[in-house]
Each structure stands twice: as C-alpha cells, then as structure tokens.
Amino acid sequence: MKTIQFFSFSLLLLCLFNNGVSIANADFIADICGEIAKGNPTVMAGACSMALKSDMSTSGQKDLNGLGANTIHLIIAKTNNLNSQIKMKLNTVDPQIKKPMQECSNAYSTALANIKEGHPAYHNADYATTNVKLAAALDNVDACKDAFPGMLKGKFPFTKEAEDQARLVKIGLALVKIKENCKNDPNTSNSCPNKPKGMAKPQPKPVMAKPQPKPVMAKPQPKPVMAKPQPKPVMAKPQPKPVMIKPQPKPVMAKPVPKPAMNQPNATLEFEAFSRAAIKLIRMKARDMEANTSNKLATTTDPKTQKALQECQTAYHDALGRINEVYDIITTDNYRATNMKLSALLNKAHTCEDAFKAAGKMFPFAAPTQKYIEFLTIGVAVTKLSA
C-alpha cells in the first residue's frame, strides 16, 4: 500500500514539474510576443505566440538567444517547404498563372539564400547583417505578391502558407532587433539575458508641503448707497416702417466637378501598384544609406565622426523598419495611415545630416540623402491623393 502511495505521489510531482516547465516556456514566449507586437503593428501577439508554440524547436526555448536561433532555423525550413510545394505545382497549374508561379519560385529561392546567409551571422552576434538578410527575404516575399496583380490577385494557391512564412520572418526580424538592443544596453528589454535582476529603483524623496499662509480676514464692506429714483423715460416717437427690399434671386450653384474615378477597379489597381513602387524606391534608398554608413563606420577612426555615423546607422535602421510597416499597411488601402507614416519619416530625414553638423564634420552623404528625401516627398504626395 505504501509503495502504491509513493508511486502515485512521485507521478504527481512529475506531472506538476512538467506542467511548470510548459507554463514557464509559454509565459516567456507570451512576454516576447507582447514586446514584439508593441513595436510592430503588423504582428499580433496571439498569432506570434501560436507560430512559436506550434513547433517543438521554438516552443521549448526559455532564453532570447536560443529562441532567435531556432526561429531563424524554422524560417529556413518553412521557406524551403513552401518553395518545394510551388515547384511541384508548376506543372499542373492553370497556364494563366504559370508565369507568376515561376516568379514566386525564383523569389522564394532567393529568400532562402538570404535567410541561410543570415543564420551564421546571428550566431556570430552580427545582428546588423542578420537584419539586412531577413529584410531582403521579406522583399522577396513581396515580389511574389506583386507577381499576381489585377485580375490574378488572390489566385496564388499557397496564400496561407505564404502569410505564415512572412509572419515568421517578421517575428525573426523583431527578435534580432531585441537581441541587438540587448547587446548595446541590457536594460532595454526584460528579455535581455544579462539584464540585472533584483535591483530596487531609487525612490524619490518625499516633497514636504510648504506651510500655507494664514487666511486674510475680509474687511467689513460699507453699506450700499441707495440709488435715487430715476425720472421716467421719454417715449420715443414711432418710426416709419422700413421699406422692404425685394428678395434677390438665389445664385446659380456651379455643379461639383467629379473626382477622378479612383473607385474603378483598373484605376485603383494602377494607383496601388504605383504607390507600392514608390515605397519600394524609398526602401531601396534607405537600405543603400544604411549600407553606406556601415561601410564608412568600418574605416573611420575619428571618434566624433564615428559617433555621427552610429547615429546615422540607427536612424536608417529605424527608418527601414517603419518603411516595412508602410509597405504592409498600403495593401489594406489605408492611405491615410500610410501618408502619416511617410510624413513622419520625411520629418526625420535630416537626422543623419544634423548629427554631422553637431560633430562639426563635413556631411559625406549629401547627394544620396537629397535623393532619399525626393523619393519620400513623392511617396507623401502620392498617398495624399487618396488619403
């Protein structure tokens, strides 16, 4: 009898231990996904948690470094599997979509190569390179979407798989960003592995209330002087009735000029394609600027110039993240939100130049920065037409 009780108690402890581990892992992933969702409105916290918990390689992770590495490994597997499905379908699809399917296959092959290059960079703590490679892979995914325009929109047979893959890439990008921030400052996130724990924040000293002045007693007011009775008013003589002006005819209102027919399918599709093309140009120019600052930083020894270049690198890195958000938002036809985000980017376009001015150094990227500002101005103007 005692043996049975001991066995039952041991089994109960084992179950509790296993459940505790699962709950701890789930809480860690939920916290990470909550942090990702705050910084990226296109990734929902619930969808992020579901994606990471659905695979054994990521669901069991309890630290940021392991979760990031296994997420990139999972992205490679998902991308490879999706590309294989596309290639198998090429010989049996409707001839009308065979060409765009081939473009998708090429796009995912390129994406796979980019992600594989980013994997070892992550293990070497080269988070900037990892970020560039994953962002390039996301561009390749967008290229597949662009291969199905107009009447072909929605005919891609693997839409759900493509959305799952794109969501994973965005999660991977966010994890790399958190890891990069942790490397620079462990206090930026509660998920940072080296974040000091248990340090109590200094409490502000209590502010002593100042003594209040004694109330001033109001002086007694003199009694009011009674007003003398006023003489009765003289009645005015009746005035002659005013001459009524004849009513004037109402002005003829000009008929409103009809707006351009943006609601027509062809016009809308052409405008959306033009807007996406403008944002692609902005993203390409921002990526070039980030690469230029990284290359310049690697060969510069002057401390003031290095500091200015680091501010430039951070500014263009943040701009790329916002441009990726804009690219996702415009597919929902929310041109007002798109216009607001592009306008915010335009307001910060001089951040890099200002950093060099503050350092007292000559700005080496004047021409490409001007081109970047021109592209942003075009994007703001285009999206404002439909906002």
mmCIF file of C-alpha atoms in Angstrom:
data_model
loop_
_atom_site.group_PDB
_atom_site.id
_atom_site.type_symbol
_atom_site.label_atom_id
_atom_site.label_comp_id
_atom_site.label_asym_id
_atom_site.label_seq_id
_atom_site.Cartn_x
_atom_site.Cartn_y
_atom_site.Cartn_z
ATOM 1 C CA MET A 1 0.000 0.000 0.000
ATOM 2 C CA LYS A 2 2.817 2.411 0.873
ATOM 3 C CA THR A 3 4.550 1.536 -2.411
ATOM 4 C CA ILE A 4 1.436 2.486 -4.396
ATOM 5 C CA GLN A 5 1.067 5.757 -2.469
ATOM 6 C CA PHE A 6 4.739 6.634 -3.030
ATOM 7 C CA PHE A 7 4.447 5.847 -6.764
ATOM 8 C CA SER A 8 1.286 7.974 -7.060
ATOM 9 C CA PHE A 9 2.954 10.866 -5.215
ATOM 10 C CA SER A 10 6.048 10.643 -7.451
ATOM 11 C CA LEU A 11 3.876 10.599 -10.573
ATOM 12 C CA LEU A 12 2.004 13.667 -9.307
ATOM 13 C CA LEU A 13 5.282 15.540 -8.717
ATOM 14 C CA LEU A 14 6.483 14.630 -12.218
ATOM 15 C CA CYS A 15 3.269 15.942 -13.785
ATOM 16 C CA LEU A 16 3.485 19.164 -11.796
ATOM 17 C CA PHE A 17 7.133 19.642 -12.801
ATOM 18 C CA ASN A 18 6.400 19.097 -16.492
ATOM 19 C CA ASN A 19 3.429 21.442 -16.384
ATOM 20 C CA GLY A 20 5.517 24.053 -14.604
ATOM 21 C CA VAL A 21 8.140 23.947 -17.349
ATOM 22 C CA SER A 22 5.490 24.284 -20.067
ATOM 23 C CA ILE A 23 3.869 27.198 -18.275
ATOM 24 C CA ALA A 24 7.234 28.927 -17.803
ATOM 25 C CA ASN A 25 8.034 28.486 -21.504
ATOM 26 C CA ALA A 26 4.576 29.713 -22.504
ATOM 27 C CA ASP A 27 4.951 32.794 -20.288
ATOM 28 C CA PHE A 28 8.372 33.564 -21.801
ATOM 29 C CA ILE A 29 7.054 33.296 -25.371
ATOM 30 C CA ALA A 30 3.936 35.303 -24.476
ATOM 31 C CA ASP A 31 6.086 38.080 -22.963
ATOM 32 C CA ILE A 32 8.376 38.160 -26.018
ATOM 33 C CA CYS A 33 5.405 38.250 -28.417
ATOM 34 C CA GLY A 34 3.800 41.037 -26.407
ATOM 35 C CA GLU A 35 7.001 43.061 -26.741
ATOM 36 C CA ILE A 36 7.168 42.322 -30.498
ATOM 37 C CA ALA A 37 3.527 43.361 -31.035
ATOM 38 C CA LYS A 38 4.119 46.734 -29.323
ATOM 39 C CA GLY A 39 6.902 47.601 -31.776
ATOM 40 C CA ASN A 40 5.331 46.075 -34.897
ATOM 41 C CA PRO A 41 1.602 46.692 -35.509
ATOM 42 C CA THR A 42 1.525 44.134 -38.357
ATOM 43 C CA VAL A 43 2.314 41.243 -35.944
ATOM 44 C CA MET A 44 -0.418 40.329 -33.449
ATOM 45 C CA ALA A 45 0.755 38.962 -30.094
ATOM 46 C CA GLY A 46 -1.611 35.979 -30.273
ATOM 47 C CA ALA A 47 -0.543 34.999 -33.792
ATOM 48 C CA CYS A 48 3.114 35.357 -32.769
ATOM 49 C CA SER A 49 2.660 33.057 -29.747
ATOM 50 C CA MET A 50 0.777 30.494 -31.835
ATOM 51 C CA ALA A 51 3.509 30.486 -34.500
ATOM 52 C CA LEU A 52 6.335 29.969 -31.984
ATOM 53 C CA LYS A 53 4.453 27.388 -29.894
ATOM 54 C CA SER A 54 3.431 25.316 -32.921
ATOM 55 C CA ASP A 55 6.952 23.956 -33.460
ATOM 56 C CA MET A 56 8.998 21.920 -30.969
ATOM 57 C CA SER A 57 12.237 23.739 -31.849
ATOM 58 C CA THR A 58 10.876 27.098 -30.637
ATOM 59 C CA SER A 59 8.160 26.163 -28.119
ATOM 60 C CA GLY A 60 10.703 24.746 -25.637
ATOM 61 C CA GLN A 61 13.014 27.773 -25.620
ATOM 62 C CA LYS A 62 13.423 29.716 -22.375
ATOM 63 C CA ASP A 63 16.004 32.323 -23.397
ATOM 64 C CA LEU A 64 16.185 35.003 -26.080
ATOM 65 C CA ASN A 65 19.346 33.733 -27.789
ATOM 66 C CA GLY A 66 18.029 30.187 -28.285
ATOM 67 C CA LEU A 67 14.606 31.414 -29.384
ATOM 68 C CA GLY A 68 16.139 33.695 -32.029
ATOM 69 C CA ALA A 69 18.434 30.987 -33.434
ATOM 70 C CA ASN A 70 15.677 28.372 -33.602
ATOM 71 C CA THR A 71 13.207 30.839 -35.117
ATOM 72 C CA ILE A 72 15.622 31.540 -37.988
ATOM 73 C CA HIS A 73 16.124 27.783 -38.400
ATOM 74 C CA LEU A 74 12.314 27.373 -38.511
ATOM 75 C CA ILE A 75 12.048 30.164 -41.136
ATOM 76 C CA ILE A 76 14.560 28.281 -43.314
ATOM 77 C CA ALA A 77 12.517 25.074 -43.025
ATOM 78 C CA LYS A 78 9.188 26.837 -43.778
ATOM 79 C CA THR A 79 10.638 28.726 -46.768
ATOM 80 C CA ASN A 80 12.224 25.579 -48.200
ATOM 81 C CA ASN A 81 8.976 23.618 -47.794
ATOM 82 C CA LEU A 82 6.878 26.377 -49.426
ATOM 83 C CA ASN A 83 9.282 26.676 -52.359
ATOM 84 C CA SER A 84 9.153 22.888 -52.872
ATOM 85 C CA GLN A 85 5.334 22.992 -52.983
ATOM 86 C CA ILE A 86 5.425 25.809 -55.559
ATOM 87 C CA LYS A 87 7.852 23.891 -57.795
ATOM 88 C CA MET A 88 5.725 20.719 -57.611
ATOM 89 C CA LYS A 89 2.613 22.707 -58.582
ATOM 90 C CA LEU A 90 4.264 24.378 -61.596
ATOM 91 C CA ASN A 91 3.484 21.506 -63.987
ATOM 92 C CA THR A 92 -0.219 21.256 -63.067
ATOM 93 C CA VAL A 93 -1.381 24.866 -62.640
ATOM 94 C CA ASP A 94 -3.566 26.881 -64.988
ATOM 95 C CA PRO A 95 -1.348 28.224 -67.829
ATOM 96 C CA GLN A 96 -2.605 31.707 -66.965
ATOM 97 C CA ILE A 97 -0.747 31.675 -63.614
ATOM 98 C CA LYS A 98 2.230 29.519 -64.580
ATOM 99 C CA LYS A 99 4.464 32.533 -65.257
ATOM 100 C CA PRO A 100 3.709 34.305 -61.938
ATOM 101 C CA MET A 101 4.159 30.954 -60.148
ATOM 102 C CA GLN A 102 7.626 30.680 -61.703
ATOM 103 C CA GLU A 103 8.391 34.218 -60.485
ATOM 104 C CA CYS A 104 7.304 33.169 -56.989
ATOM 105 C CA SER A 105 9.571 30.125 -57.118
ATOM 106 C CA ASN A 106 12.511 32.351 -58.069
ATOM 107 C CA ALA A 107 11.599 34.825 -55.318
ATOM 108 C CA TYR A 108 11.464 32.168 -52.587
ATOM 109 C CA SER A 109 14.731 30.598 -53.814
ATOM 110 C CA THR A 110 16.412 33.984 -53.385
ATOM 111 C CA ALA A 111 14.719 34.457 -49.998
ATOM 112 C CA LEU A 112 16.016 31.065 -48.853
ATOM 113 C CA ALA A 113 19.575 32.028 -49.828
ATOM 114 C CA ASN A 114 19.308 35.316 -47.913
ATOM 115 C CA ILE A 115 17.966 33.647 -44.751
ATOM 116 C CA LYS A 116 20.698 30.991 -44.841
ATOM 117 C CA GLU A 117 23.318 33.765 -45.003
ATOM 118 C CA GLY A 118 21.718 35.478 -42.008
ATOM 119 C CA HIS A 119 21.769 32.330 -39.840
ATOM 120 C CA PRO A 120 25.571 32.148 -39.194
ATOM 121 C CA ALA A 121 25.696 35.935 -38.811
ATOM 122 C CA TYR A 122 23.226 35.628 -35.913
ATOM 123 C CA HIS A 123 25.405 33.012 -34.192
ATOM 124 C CA ASN A 124 28.386 35.394 -34.576
ATOM 125 C CA ALA A 125 26.368 38.201 -32.922
ATOM 126 C CA ASP A 126 26.470 40.152 -36.208
ATOM 127 C CA TYR A 127 22.878 41.292 -35.821
ATOM 128 C CA ALA A 128 23.123 44.099 -38.402
ATOM 129 C CA THR A 129 23.929 41.578 -41.168
ATOM 130 C CA THR A 130 21.194 39.220 -39.939
ATOM 131 C CA ASN A 131 18.690 42.073 -40.054
ATOM 132 C CA VAL A 132 19.684 43.028 -43.620
ATOM 133 C CA LYS A 133 19.362 39.421 -44.843
ATOM 134 C CA LEU A 134 15.962 38.824 -43.229
ATOM 135 C CA ALA A 135 14.671 42.180 -44.526
ATOM 136 C CA ALA A 136 15.843 41.213 -48.030
ATOM 137 C CA ALA A 137 13.976 37.903 -47.683
ATOM 138 C CA LEU A 138 10.823 39.852 -46.812
ATOM 139 C CA ASP A 139 11.292 41.874 -50.013
ATOM 140 C CA ASN A 140 11.464 38.597 -51.961
ATOM 141 C CA VAL A 141 8.128 37.558 -50.428
ATOM 142 C CA ASP A 142 6.640 40.885 -51.577
ATOM 143 C CA ALA A 143 7.962 40.175 -55.086
ATOM 144 C CA CYS A 144 5.800 37.032 -55.153
ATOM 145 C CA LYS A 145 2.728 39.104 -54.162
ATOM 146 C CA ASP A 146 3.488 41.583 -56.945
ATOM 147 C CA ALA A 147 3.567 38.722 -59.478
ATOM 148 C CA PHE A 148 -0.242 38.366 -59.096
ATOM 149 C CA PRO A 149 -1.644 41.852 -59.924
ATOM 150 C CA GLY A 150 -5.057 42.897 -61.230
ATOM 151 C CA MET A 151 -7.356 40.016 -62.157
ATOM 152 C CA LEU A 152 -4.791 37.469 -60.925
ATOM 153 C CA LYS A 153 -4.885 38.853 -57.383
ATOM 154 C CA GLY A 154 -5.859 36.118 -54.922
ATOM 155 C CA LYS A 155 -5.134 33.222 -57.312
ATOM 156 C CA PHE A 156 -1.853 32.209 -55.658
ATOM 157 C CA PRO A 157 -2.632 28.660 -54.406
ATOM 158 C CA PHE A 158 -0.427 28.907 -51.294
ATOM 159 C CA THR A 159 -1.643 32.207 -49.827
ATOM 160 C CA LYS A 160 -1.991 30.930 -46.241
ATOM 161 C CA GLU A 161 1.441 29.246 -46.280
ATOM 162 C CA ALA A 162 2.970 32.455 -47.668
ATOM 163 C CA GLU A 163 1.312 34.552 -44.928
ATOM 164 C CA ASP A 164 2.601 32.162 -42.231
ATOM 165 C CA GLN A 165 6.125 32.340 -43.694
ATOM 166 C CA ALA A 166 6.039 36.163 -43.901
ATOM 167 C CA ARG A 167 4.785 36.392 -40.300
ATOM 168 C CA LEU A 168 7.682 34.202 -39.130
ATOM 169 C CA VAL A 169 10.197 36.395 -40.976
ATOM 170 C CA LYS A 170 8.734 39.498 -39.272
ATOM 171 C CA ILE A 171 8.959 37.752 -35.890
ATOM 172 C CA GLY A 172 12.574 36.809 -36.669
ATOM 173 C CA LEU A 173 13.368 40.431 -37.591
ATOM 174 C CA ALA A 174 11.834 41.639 -34.320
ATOM 175 C CA LEU A 175 13.806 39.076 -32.263
ATOM 176 C CA VAL A 176 17.049 40.146 -33.963
ATOM 177 C CA LYS A 177 16.219 43.790 -33.184
ATOM 178 C CA ILE A 178 15.620 42.968 -29.492
ATOM 179 C CA LYS A 179 18.885 40.975 -29.388
ATOM 180 C CA GLU A 180 20.768 43.885 -30.979
ATOM 181 C CA ASN A 181 19.295 46.313 -28.433
ATOM 182 C CA CYS A 182 20.243 43.954 -25.591
ATOM 183 C CA LYS A 183 23.809 43.842 -26.902
ATOM 184 C CA ASN A 184 24.037 47.643 -26.758
ATOM 185 C CA ASP A 185 22.124 48.062 -23.486
ATOM 186 C CA PRO A 186 20.896 45.087 -21.375
ATOM 187 C CA ASN A 187 18.267 47.310 -19.733
ATOM 188 C CA THR A 188 16.301 47.910 -22.951
ATOM 189 C CA SER A 189 14.158 44.779 -22.528
ATOM 190 C CA ASN A 190 13.056 42.440 -19.725
ATOM 191 C CA SER A 191 14.039 39.557 -22.041
ATOM 192 C CA CYS A 192 17.722 40.533 -22.204
ATOM 193 C CA PRO A 193 19.836 37.658 -20.780
ATOM 194 C CA ASN A 194 22.273 39.988 -18.977
ATOM 195 C CA LYS A 195 19.659 42.335 -17.543
ATOM 196 C CA PRO A 196 20.462 42.818 -13.806
ATOM 197 C CA LYS A 197 17.668 41.485 -11.617
ATOM 198 C CA GLY A 198 16.534 42.417 -8.135
ATOM 199 C CA MET A 199 17.895 45.978 -8.208
ATOM 200 C CA ALA A 200 15.404 48.215 -6.489
ATOM 201 C CA LYS A 201 14.790 51.512 -8.208
ATOM 202 C CA PRO A 202 15.688 54.528 -6.029
ATOM 203 C CA GLN A 203 12.542 56.067 -4.609
ATOM 204 C CA PRO A 204 12.118 59.828 -4.907
ATOM 205 C CA LYS A 205 12.377 61.765 -1.657
ATOM 206 C CA PRO A 206 9.031 62.881 -0.283
ATOM 207 C CA VAL A 207 8.232 66.501 -1.042
ATOM 208 C CA MET A 208 7.471 68.388 2.157
ATOM 209 C CA ALA A 209 4.386 70.519 1.890
ATOM 210 C CA LYS A 210 5.065 74.244 2.238
ATOM 211 C CA PRO A 211 3.288 75.979 5.182
ATOM 212 C CA GLN A 212 0.174 77.705 3.975
ATOM 213 C CA PRO A 213 -0.278 81.438 4.772
ATOM 214 C CA LYS A 214 -2.962 82.326 7.280
ATOM 215 C CA PRO A 215 -6.216 83.416 5.671
ATOM 216 C CA VAL A 216 -6.678 87.175 5.417
ATOM 217 C CA MET A 217 -9.872 88.285 7.092
ATOM 218 C CA ALA A 218 -12.047 90.313 4.766
ATOM 219 C CA LYS A 219 -12.673 93.908 5.859
ATOM 220 C CA PRO A 220 -16.314 94.841 6.547
ATOM 221 C CA GLN A 221 -17.874 96.388 3.479
ATOM 222 C CA PRO A 222 -19.729 99.736 3.721
ATOM 223 C CA LYS A 223 -23.476 99.634 3.426
ATOM 224 C CA PRO A 224 -24.696 100.130 -0.137
ATOM 225 C CA VAL A 225 -25.903 103.608 -1.031
ATOM 226 C CA MET A 226 -29.479 103.558 -2.177
ATOM 227 C CA ALA A 227 -29.835 104.884 -5.711
ATOM 228 C CA LYS A 228 -32.030 107.936 -6.225
ATOM 229 C CA PRO A 229 -35.203 107.302 -8.195
ATOM 230 C CA GLN A 230 -34.664 107.984 -11.881
ATOM 231 C CA PRO A 231 -37.079 110.067 -13.953
ATOM 232 C CA LYS A 232 -39.434 108.176 -16.226
ATOM 233 C CA PRO A 233 -38.018 107.587 -19.700
ATOM 234 C CA VAL A 234 -39.331 109.738 -22.532
ATOM 235 C CA MET A 235 -41.208 107.593 -25.005
ATOM 236 C CA ALA A 236 -39.680 107.737 -28.478
ATOM 237 C CA LYS A 237 -41.894 108.780 -31.368
ATOM 238 C CA PRO A 238 -42.920 105.898 -33.594
ATOM 239 C CA GLN A 239 -40.585 105.492 -36.542
ATOM 240 C CA PRO A 240 -41.869 104.983 -40.084
ATOM 241 C CA LYS A 241 -41.967 101.377 -41.240
ATOM 242 C CA PRO A 242 -38.845 100.296 -43.114
ATOM 243 C CA VAL A 243 -39.129 99.777 -46.847
ATOM 244 C CA MET A 244 -38.924 96.050 -47.561
ATOM 245 C CA ILE A 245 -36.244 95.102 -50.065
ATOM 246 C CA LYS A 246 -37.399 92.743 -52.747
ATOM 247 C CA PRO A 247 -35.856 89.262 -52.394
ATOM 248 C CA GLN A 248 -32.967 88.703 -54.745
ATOM 249 C CA PRO A 249 -32.868 85.542 -56.909
ATOM 250 C CA LYS A 250 -30.666 82.791 -55.497
ATOM 251 C CA PRO A 251 -27.260 82.467 -57.132
ATOM 252 C CA VAL A 252 -26.900 79.568 -59.504
ATOM 253 C CA MET A 253 -24.611 76.991 -57.836
ATOM 254 C CA ALA A 254 -21.915 75.524 -60.019
ATOM 255 C CA LYS A 255 -22.162 71.807 -60.415
ATOM 256 C CA PRO A 256 -19.443 69.977 -58.458
ATOM 257 C CA VAL A 257 -16.572 68.700 -60.586
ATOM 258 C CA PRO A 258 -16.459 64.911 -60.337
ATOM 259 C CA LYS A 259 -13.346 63.477 -58.704
ATOM 260 C CA PRO A 260 -11.111 61.133 -60.669
ATOM 261 C CA ALA A 261 -12.665 57.675 -60.872
ATOM 262 C CA MET A 262 -10.353 56.078 -58.267
ATOM 263 C CA ASN A 263 -13.091 53.605 -57.358
ATOM 264 C CA GLN A 264 -12.873 51.935 -60.739
ATOM 265 C CA PRO A 265 -11.000 48.629 -60.473
ATOM 266 C CA ASN A 266 -8.339 49.384 -63.091
ATOM 267 C CA ALA A 267 -7.603 52.878 -61.723
ATOM 268 C CA THR A 268 -7.391 51.586 -58.146
ATOM 269 C CA LEU A 269 -5.061 48.758 -59.089
ATOM 270 C CA GLU A 270 -2.825 51.072 -61.106
ATOM 271 C CA PHE A 271 -2.708 53.585 -58.243
ATOM 272 C CA GLU A 272 -1.929 50.853 -55.676
ATOM 273 C CA ALA A 273 0.839 49.485 -57.903
ATOM 274 C CA PHE A 274 2.278 52.996 -58.337
ATOM 275 C CA SER A 275 2.169 53.608 -54.557
ATOM 276 C CA ARG A 276 3.883 50.289 -53.785
ATOM 277 C CA ALA A 277 6.541 51.048 -56.411
ATOM 278 C CA ALA A 278 7.201 54.455 -54.796
ATOM 279 C CA ILE A 279 7.589 52.858 -51.356
ATOM 280 C CA LYS A 280 9.937 50.225 -52.811
ATOM 281 C CA LEU A 281 12.158 53.029 -54.135
ATOM 282 C CA ILE A 282 12.157 54.666 -50.692
ATOM 283 C CA ARG A 283 13.073 51.360 -49.026
ATOM 284 C CA MET A 284 15.848 50.689 -51.551
ATOM 285 C CA LYS A 285 17.353 54.147 -50.968
ATOM 286 C CA ALA A 286 17.138 53.780 -47.157
ATOM 287 C CA ARG A 287 18.873 50.391 -47.382
ATOM 288 C CA ASP A 288 21.638 51.929 -49.540
ATOM 289 C CA MET A 289 22.119 54.701 -46.986
ATOM 290 C CA GLU A 290 22.352 52.189 -44.126
ATOM 291 C CA ALA A 291 24.963 50.201 -46.071
ATOM 292 C CA ASN A 292 26.935 53.389 -46.843
ATOM 293 C CA THR A 293 27.068 54.377 -43.169
ATOM 294 C CA SER A 294 28.120 50.845 -42.141
ATOM 295 C CA ASN A 295 30.950 50.800 -44.696
ATOM 296 C CA LYS A 296 32.099 54.287 -43.685
ATOM 297 C CA LEU A 297 31.979 53.353 -39.996
ATOM 298 C CA ALA A 298 34.223 50.336 -40.586
ATOM 299 C CA THR A 299 37.030 52.539 -41.985
ATOM 300 C CA THR A 300 36.722 55.620 -39.726
ATOM 301 C CA THR A 301 38.987 56.208 -36.716
ATOM 302 C CA ASP A 302 37.935 59.740 -35.721
ATOM 303 C CA PRO A 303 35.732 59.481 -32.560
ATOM 304 C CA LYS A 304 33.409 62.374 -33.497
ATOM 305 C CA THR A 305 32.854 61.015 -36.995
ATOM 306 C CA GLN A 306 32.259 57.529 -35.563
ATOM 307 C CA LYS A 307 29.587 58.876 -33.206
ATOM 308 C CA ALA A 308 27.838 60.725 -36.041
ATOM 309 C CA LEU A 309 27.936 57.605 -38.243
ATOM 310 C CA GLN A 310 26.464 55.484 -35.448
ATOM 311 C CA GLU A 311 23.553 57.941 -35.138
ATOM 312 C CA CYS A 312 23.086 57.747 -38.925
ATOM 313 C CA GLN A 313 23.133 53.943 -38.839
ATOM 314 C CA THR A 314 20.496 53.870 -36.086
ATOM 315 C CA ALA A 315 18.321 56.419 -37.917
ATOM 316 C CA TYR A 316 18.301 54.479 -41.204
ATOM 317 C CA HIS A 317 17.835 51.158 -39.390
ATOM 318 C CA ASP A 318 14.714 52.540 -37.672
ATOM 319 C CA ALA A 319 13.534 54.082 -40.949
ATOM 320 C CA LEU A 320 13.747 50.689 -42.689
ATOM 321 C CA GLY A 321 11.555 49.145 -40.005
ATOM 322 C CA ARG A 322 8.921 51.862 -40.453
ATOM 323 C CA ILE A 323 9.059 51.585 -44.249
ATOM 324 C CA ASN A 324 8.372 47.827 -43.971
ATOM 325 C CA GLU A 325 5.314 48.688 -41.845
ATOM 326 C CA VAL A 326 4.173 51.189 -44.505
ATOM 327 C CA TYR A 327 4.512 48.529 -47.217
ATOM 328 C CA ASP A 328 2.204 46.211 -45.250
ATOM 329 C CA ILE A 329 -0.335 48.933 -44.405
ATOM 330 C CA ILE A 330 -0.773 50.132 -48.000
ATOM 331 C CA THR A 331 -2.072 46.681 -49.046
ATOM 332 C CA THR A 332 -5.114 47.365 -46.814
ATOM 333 C CA ASP A 333 -5.859 50.605 -48.768
ATOM 334 C CA ASN A 334 -5.314 52.648 -45.591
ATOM 335 C CA TYR A 335 -3.710 55.567 -47.432
ATOM 336 C CA ARG A 336 -4.254 57.985 -44.537
ATOM 337 C CA ALA A 337 -2.107 55.890 -42.168
ATOM 338 C CA THR A 338 0.445 55.380 -44.954
ATOM 339 C CA ASN A 339 0.634 59.125 -45.590
ATOM 340 C CA MET A 340 1.083 59.888 -41.872
ATOM 341 C CA LYS A 341 3.958 57.401 -41.504
ATOM 342 C CA LEU A 342 5.725 58.657 -44.645
ATOM 343 C CA SER A 343 5.322 62.258 -43.431
ATOM 344 C CA ALA A 344 6.919 61.275 -40.102
ATOM 345 C CA LEU A 345 9.849 59.720 -41.990
ATOM 346 C CA LEU A 346 10.217 62.897 -44.063
ATOM 347 C CA ASN A 347 10.394 64.988 -40.872
ATOM 348 C CA LYS A 348 13.295 62.828 -39.626
ATOM 349 C CA ALA A 349 15.131 62.636 -42.948
ATOM 350 C CA HIS A 350 17.748 65.198 -41.830
ATOM 351 C CA THR A 351 18.721 63.292 -38.646
ATOM 352 C CA CYS A 352 21.973 61.991 -40.156
ATOM 353 C CA GLU A 353 22.990 65.400 -41.528
ATOM 354 C CA ASP A 354 22.212 67.042 -38.167
ATOM 355 C CA ALA A 355 24.471 64.514 -36.404
ATOM 356 C CA PHE A 356 27.422 65.550 -38.593
ATOM 357 C CA LYS A 357 26.671 69.251 -38.038
ATOM 358 C CA ALA A 358 26.638 68.698 -34.272
ATOM 359 C CA ALA A 359 30.019 66.942 -34.535
ATOM 360 C CA GLY A 360 31.433 69.810 -36.616
ATOM 361 C CA LYS A 361 32.213 67.458 -39.501
ATOM 362 C CA MET A 362 31.502 67.637 -43.213
ATOM 363 C CA PHE A 363 28.451 65.576 -44.217
ATOM 364 C CA PRO A 364 29.623 62.897 -46.729
ATOM 365 C CA PHE A 365 26.170 61.712 -47.886
ATOM 366 C CA ALA A 366 24.603 64.962 -49.138
ATOM 367 C CA ALA A 367 23.685 63.732 -52.646
ATOM 368 C CA PRO A 368 22.128 60.336 -51.685
ATOM 369 C CA THR A 369 20.304 61.960 -48.757
ATOM 370 C CA GLN A 370 18.767 64.515 -51.125
ATOM 371 C CA LYS A 371 17.631 61.686 -53.407
ATOM 372 C CA TYR A 372 16.149 59.826 -50.395
ATOM 373 C CA ILE A 373 14.223 62.997 -49.415
ATOM 374 C CA GLU A 374 12.955 63.394 -53.007
ATOM 375 C CA PHE A 375 11.627 59.812 -53.001
ATOM 376 C CA LEU A 376 9.935 60.384 -49.619
ATOM 377 C CA THR A 377 8.352 63.609 -50.917
ATOM 378 C CA ILE A 378 6.953 61.722 -53.916
ATOM 379 C CA GLY A 379 5.588 58.985 -51.622
ATOM 380 C CA VAL A 380 3.877 61.555 -49.374
ATOM 381 C CA ALA A 381 2.345 63.322 -52.388
ATOM 382 C CA VAL A 382 1.114 60.086 -53.998
ATOM 383 C CA THR A 383 -0.531 58.703 -50.845
ATOM 384 C CA LYS A 384 -2.076 62.093 -50.007
ATOM 385 C CA LEU A 385 -4.135 61.948 -53.215
ATOM 386 C CA SER A 386 -6.219 59.102 -51.776
ATOM 387 C CA ALA A 387 -5.922 59.875 -48.039
#
